[in-house]
Structures are given as C-alpha cells and as structure tokens.
Coordinates of C-alpha atoms in Angstrom, one line a residue:
M1100 CA -6.5 21.3 -17.7
N1101 CA -5.7 21.1 -14.2
L1102 CA -2.4 22.8 -13.5
K1103 CA -2.0 21.4 -10.2
N1104 CA -2.4 18.0 -11.7
S1105 CA 0.0 18.8 -14.3
F1106 CA 2.6 19.8 -12.0
S1107 CA 2.2 16.7 -9.8
G1108 CA 3.1 14.4 -12.9
F1109 CA 6.4 17.0 -13.6
S1110 CA 7.5 16.9 -9.9
C1111 CA 7.3 13.2 -9.8
L1112 CA 9.7 12.6 -12.6
L1113 CA 12.2 15.3 -11.2
Y1114 CA 11.7 13.1 -7.7
G1115 CA 12.7 10.2 -9.5
F1116 CA 16.0 12.0 -11.0
R1117 CA 16.8 13.3 -7.5
T1118 CA 16.5 9.8 -6.0
M1119 CA 17.7 7.5 -8.6
L1120 CA 21.7 7.8 -7.7
K1121 CA 21.0 7.7 -3.9
E1122 CA 22.3 5.0 -1.6
G1123 CA 20.1 2.0 -2.1
Y1124 CA 19.3 2.9 -5.5
R1125 CA 22.3 2.4 -7.5
M1126 CA 22.5 -1.2 -7.9
Y1127 CA 19.3 -1.0 -9.8
T1128 CA 20.0 2.0 -11.7
L1129 CA 23.8 1.7 -12.9
L1130 CA 23.9 -1.5 -14.5
P1131 CA 21.2 -1.2 -17.0
V1132 CA 22.4 2.5 -17.7
L1133 CA 25.8 1.2 -18.4
I1134 CA 24.4 -1.7 -20.7
N1135 CA 22.0 1.0 -22.6
A1136 CA 25.1 3.4 -23.1
V1137 CA 26.9 0.9 -25.2
L1138 CA 23.8 -0.1 -27.3
M1139 CA 23.2 3.5 -27.7
T1140 CA 26.5 4.3 -29.1
A1141 CA 26.5 1.4 -31.6
A1142 CA 22.7 2.7 -32.8
I1143 CA 23.9 6.3 -33.1
Y1144 CA 26.5 5.1 -35.6
L1145 CA 23.8 3.2 -37.5
F1146 CA 20.9 5.7 -37.3
M1147 CA 23.0 8.9 -38.3
G1148 CA 23.0 8.1 -42.0
A1149 CA 19.0 7.2 -41.9
V1150 CA 18.3 11.0 -40.9
G1151 CA 20.0 12.1 -44.3
R1152 CA 18.4 9.3 -46.3
G1153 CA 15.2 10.2 -45.1
T1154 CA 15.2 13.6 -45.7
N1155 CA 16.4 13.3 -49.4
W1156 CA 13.8 10.5 -49.9
V1157 CA 11.1 13.1 -48.7
L1158 CA 12.5 16.2 -50.9
S1159 CA 12.5 13.9 -53.9
M1160 CA 8.8 13.6 -54.0
F1161 CA 8.3 17.2 -54.6
P1162 CA 8.5 19.1 -58.2
D1163 CA 11.2 21.9 -58.6
W1164 CA 8.7 24.9 -58.4
M1165 CA 8.2 23.5 -54.5
S1166 CA 11.8 23.5 -53.7
F1167 CA 11.1 26.5 -51.1
L1168 CA 9.5 23.9 -49.0
R1169 CA 12.7 22.3 -48.2
W1170 CA 13.5 24.9 -45.5
I1171 CA 10.3 23.8 -43.9
I1172 CA 10.5 20.0 -44.5
I1173 CA 14.2 19.5 -43.4
P1174 CA 13.9 20.9 -39.9
F1175 CA 10.7 18.8 -39.1
A1176 CA 12.1 15.7 -41.0
F1177 CA 15.4 16.0 -38.7
I1178 CA 13.4 16.3 -35.6
S1179 CA 11.2 13.3 -36.7
M1180 CA 14.0 11.1 -37.4
M1181 CA 15.7 12.0 -34.3
L1182 CA 12.6 11.3 -32.2
I1183 CA 12.4 8.0 -33.8
C1184 CA 15.9 7.2 -33.1
A1185 CA 15.7 8.2 -29.4
Y1186 CA 12.7 6.1 -28.7
L1187 CA 14.2 3.1 -30.2
F1188 CA 16.8 3.5 -27.7
V1189 CA 14.2 4.1 -25.0
A1190 CA 12.4 0.8 -25.9
V1191 CA 15.6 -1.3 -25.9
E1192 CA 16.3 0.1 -22.5
S1193 CA 13.1 -0.6 -21.1
I1194 CA 13.5 -4.4 -22.0
V1195 CA 17.3 -3.9 -20.3
I1196 CA 16.0 -2.3 -17.2
C1197 CA 12.8 -4.7 -17.0
P1198 CA 14.5 -7.2 -14.6
F1199 CA 15.7 -4.4 -12.4
A1200 CA 12.5 -2.3 -12.4
S1201 CA 10.3 -4.2 -9.9
F1202 CA 12.9 -4.0 -7.2
L1203 CA 13.5 -0.4 -8.0
A1204 CA 9.9 0.4 -7.9
E1205 CA 9.5 -1.5 -4.8
K1206 CA 12.4 0.2 -2.9
A1207 CA 11.0 3.5 -4.1
E1208 CA 7.6 2.5 -2.3
Q1209 CA 9.2 1.6 0.8
D1210 CA 11.1 4.6 1.1
I1211 CA 8.2 7.0 0.5
T1212 CA 5.5 5.3 2.6
G1213 CA 7.9 3.9 5.5
K1214 CA 6.4 0.3 4.8
V1215 CA 8.7 -2.5 4.4
R1216 CA 7.0 -5.1 2.1
Q1217 CA 7.1 -8.8 3.6
Q1218 CA 9.3 -10.9 1.2
P1219 CA 8.6 -14.4 0.7
E1220 CA 10.7 -17.3 2.3
I1221 CA 12.9 -18.5 -0.6
P1222 CA 14.5 -22.1 -0.2
A1223 CA 18.4 -22.5 -0.1
G1224 CA 19.7 -22.5 -3.7
K1225 CA 16.5 -21.3 -5.1
Y1226 CA 17.2 -17.7 -5.2
P1227 CA 18.5 -17.3 -8.9
A1228 CA 15.4 -19.0 -10.2
W1229 CA 13.2 -16.9 -7.9
I1230 CA 15.1 -13.7 -9.7
A1231 CA 14.7 -15.1 -13.0
G1232 CA 10.7 -15.9 -12.4
I1233 CA 10.3 -12.1 -11.4
A1234 CA 12.4 -11.1 -14.4
W1235 CA 10.1 -13.3 -16.7
H1236 CA 7.0 -12.0 -15.2
S1237 CA 8.1 -8.3 -15.6
L1238 CA 8.8 -9.0 -19.3
K1239 CA 5.5 -10.5 -19.9
R1240 CA 3.6 -7.3 -18.2
T1241 CA 6.2 -5.1 -20.5
A1242 CA 5.2 -7.0 -23.6
R1243 CA 1.4 -5.9 -23.0
S1244 CA 2.3 -2.4 -23.1
Y1245 CA 4.3 -3.0 -26.5
C1246 CA 0.9 -4.6 -27.7
F1247 CA -0.6 -0.9 -27.4
Y1248 CA 2.2 0.8 -28.4
L1249 CA 3.5 -0.8 -31.9
P1250 CA 0.5 -0.8 -34.0
C1251 CA -0.2 3.2 -32.8
A1252 CA 3.6 3.7 -33.6
L1253 CA 3.2 2.1 -37.1
L1254 CA 0.3 4.4 -37.4
C1255 CA 2.3 7.5 -36.5
L1256 CA 5.1 6.3 -39.1
I1257 CA 2.3 6.2 -41.7
I1258 CA 1.4 9.5 -40.8
F1259 CA 4.9 10.6 -41.0
L1260 CA 5.1 9.3 -44.9
I1261 CA 2.2 11.8 -46.0
P1262 CA 4.3 14.7 -47.7
A1263 CA 4.6 18.1 -46.0
V1264 CA 1.5 17.4 -43.8
G1265 CA 2.9 14.3 -42.0
Q1266 CA 6.4 15.9 -41.3
V1267 CA 4.7 18.9 -39.4
L1268 CA 2.2 16.5 -37.4
F1269 CA 4.3 13.8 -36.6
P1270 CA 6.5 15.0 -34.0
V1271 CA 3.2 16.3 -31.9
V1272 CA 1.6 13.0 -32.4
W1273 CA 4.6 11.0 -31.6
L1274 CA 5.3 13.0 -28.4
L1275 CA 1.7 12.2 -27.2
L1276 CA 2.0 8.6 -28.3
S1277 CA 5.1 8.0 -26.4
G1278 CA 4.1 9.9 -23.2
W1279 CA 1.0 7.8 -22.6
W1280 CA 3.0 4.6 -23.7
L1281 CA 6.3 5.6 -21.3
A1282 CA 3.8 6.5 -18.4
M1283 CA 1.9 3.2 -18.9
Q1284 CA 5.1 1.1 -18.8
N1285 CA 6.7 2.8 -15.8
L1286 CA 3.5 2.9 -13.9
D1287 CA 3.2 -0.9 -14.6
Y1288 CA 6.0 -2.0 -12.1
V1289 CA 4.2 -0.3 -8.9
F1290 CA 0.8 -1.4 -10.2
D1291 CA 1.9 -5.0 -10.5
N1292 CA 3.9 -4.8 -7.0
N1293 CA 0.4 -4.0 -5.6
G1294 CA -1.1 -6.9 -7.2
I1295 CA -3.2 -4.9 -9.7
S1296 CA -3.9 -6.1 -13.0
F1297 CA -2.7 -4.4 -16.3
A1298 CA -6.3 -3.9 -17.4
E1299 CA -7.1 -2.2 -14.3
M1300 CA -4.3 -0.2 -14.4
S1301 CA -5.1 1.0 -17.9
R1302 CA -8.8 2.1 -16.7
R1303 CA -7.1 4.0 -13.9
M1304 CA -4.8 5.9 -16.2
R1305 CA -7.8 7.1 -18.3
K1306 CA -9.5 8.5 -15.1
S1307 CA -6.4 10.5 -14.2
P1308 CA -5.2 11.7 -17.8
V1309 CA -3.7 15.1 -16.7
P1310 CA -1.0 13.9 -14.3
V1311 CA -0.4 10.7 -16.5
I1312 CA 0.3 12.6 -19.7
S1313 CA 2.2 15.5 -18.1
F1314 CA 4.5 12.7 -16.5
G1315 CA 4.8 10.8 -19.8
C1316 CA 5.4 13.7 -21.9
L1317 CA 8.3 15.0 -19.9
T1318 CA 9.6 11.7 -19.7
A1319 CA 9.1 11.4 -23.7
A1320 CA 10.7 14.8 -24.1
I1321 CA 13.8 14.0 -22.1
A1322 CA 14.1 10.7 -23.8
A1323 CA 14.6 12.5 -27.1
V1324 CA 17.7 14.3 -25.6
P1325 CA 20.9 12.1 -26.3
V1326 CA 22.8 11.0 -23.2
A1327 CA 19.6 12.2 -21.0
N1328 CA 17.6 9.3 -22.7
I1329 CA 20.1 6.7 -21.0
L1330 CA 19.3 8.0 -17.6
V1331 CA 15.5 8.8 -17.8
L1332 CA 14.0 5.5 -17.3
P1333 CA 15.5 4.6 -14.0
A1334 CA 14.0 7.9 -12.8
A1335 CA 10.7 7.3 -14.4
V1336 CA 10.3 4.2 -12.6
I1337 CA 10.7 6.1 -9.2
G1338 CA 8.7 9.1 -10.5
A1339 CA 5.7 6.6 -11.5
T1340 CA 5.7 5.0 -8.1
R1341 CA 5.4 8.4 -6.4
L1342 CA 2.9 9.3 -8.8
F1343 CA 0.8 6.3 -7.9
L1344 CA 1.0 6.8 -4.2
V1345 CA 0.0 10.6 -4.4
D1346 CA -2.8 10.2 -6.9
P1347 CA -5.9 8.7 -5.7
K1348 CA -7.5 7.9 -8.9
L1349 CA -4.4 5.9 -9.8
N1350 CA -3.8 4.0 -6.4
G1351 CA -7.7 3.6 -5.9
S1352 CA -8.3 5.4 -2.6
E1353 CA -10.9 7.7 -4.3
A1354 CA -13.4 4.6 -4.1
L1355 CA -12.8 4.0 -0.4
T1356 CA -14.5 5.5 2.4
G1357 CA -12.7 7.3 5.3
E1358 CA -10.4 10.3 5.2
A1359 CA -10.6 12.1 1.8
G1360 CA -7.4 11.9 -0.3
T1361 CA -5.8 9.0 1.7
S1362 CA -3.6 6.6 -0.7
A1363 CA -4.5 3.0 -0.8
A1364 CA -0.8 2.5 -0.8
V1365 CA -0.1 5.0 1.9
E1366 CA -1.5 4.9 5.3
P1367 CA -3.2 7.8 6.9
G1368 CA -0.6 9.8 8.5
T1369 CA 2.3 8.7 6.4
S1370 CA 4.1 11.4 4.6
V1371 CA 4.9 11.1 1.2
T1372 CA 6.7 14.6 0.9
E1373 CA 10.1 14.4 -0.7
K1374 CA 13.3 13.6 1.3

C-alpha cells in the first residue's frame, strides 16, 4: 500500500472539516446539518431498542453450553447494530444534503483552483425552477450510487445473520463497503460539475483505489460516531473535491501530455495547497 496515497485521502477529508464552516460555505452546510440533527434525534429513539433485541435474538440461537460466547457476541453485535444505525443516518443525510452539495463542491473547486466557473444566464422568474432542476439532477445521480450500495448492503446483512462468524466479520466488511460508497457519493458531485459521467467516475475510482478507500473509510469511521456523523458529509463533499483535483488518476490528467502531475481541473501553476 502506498502510504503517501493513503495520507492524501485522509488529508483531503481533514481539509474539508477545516473548511466547511468558513465564510461562503456555511449557507451550504448548516441547513442540511440542522435538518439531519432533527432526524437523527428521532431515529436514535427508535433504534436504541433494536440493539438489545438483535443481541438477544442472536444469543437465543446458541445452546447453554456455548453461553461463554456471549462475551464475544455481545460486543460485536452492539458494534454492528451501531454501525447500521449510524450509516442509516448518513444515508438519510446524503439525500438531505444532495440539493446543496453541487454548489458546495463548486465553491470548493473555485477556492482551490482560483477559477470561477461561468454561470448560465437565468431568465427572470426562472431561478427557483433552475435550482429545482439542479437538485433533481443531483438526486438522480445520487440514486445511481444507491443502486450499487443497497444490494451490497443486503449481502452484508446476510453475513451478519451467520451466527458467531457473521458478527465478527460484519464490522470490517461493512466499513469497507460504506467507505467505498461514501467516496463514490461525495466524488460524484465534483465529477458531475466537470461533466464526467457516473460510469467514467467509477472507472477512475478503480484506477486510484488507495486514496479513494482511505478517504472513504475515514469518512465511514467518523460517520459511525454519534454527532460527528451529522457533520461529516459536508466536510466529505469539500474533501472529495480536493481529492479529485490533486489526484491525476481521478481528474484524468495522467492521460494528458505535458507537465507530469498537472491536474485537468487545476491549470499549471495553480496552487492546491491548503489555505
């Protein structure tokens, strides 16, 4: 594993956390965070009981002479249930933040590259319809990531139901799956802003797996922490934008002739150092 590439994924997410509450970003981050906080409070109330019921169901499948395994099963079952709950919150927040995320990614790209994207001329009175069109387009792109995620998540839940073995394997498999999905979902906004198709984005992600999975797994790990999971997605959108700009395999500059390492989204001589 290339440690330098791993740290690039980590550093991009940390850059997102440092940037998300700066002036110019708050309008795209605070509203979805507040909406999700309300949803999360209600969901915690509903899911707390599921942890106890799920643990008791698993333990009831074992004979009395295997009761010593409860000290192994209970911790892993609790961690697994908490992971499920945490990522359900993130899945809901990803839908809430979707109408704001394209603008957030565009703002981050503009600040990092110093380039202002030319905006289309919007006829008088058509601005709400234009915003709604962008939000609908973003939701359709987001739905494609769910087409990848939901079948894999179902397979992970089946693994979880395997007595003893499933409860041990599930947290690791779930973290890797959720990491890849969260990276895909947050990279999609900057790819879309640059006119790159979802299929092409998936291909480029596979060409640069180490920074993508390190970025995604750190995002997924933070998403498993209560309260922090409310804040992680706006930071991830900004961090994914930076990752796209600095990784030549993601932005496609490795296929270009000219100065080595120059990003397609960042013109030669444009700094992408942290501000």
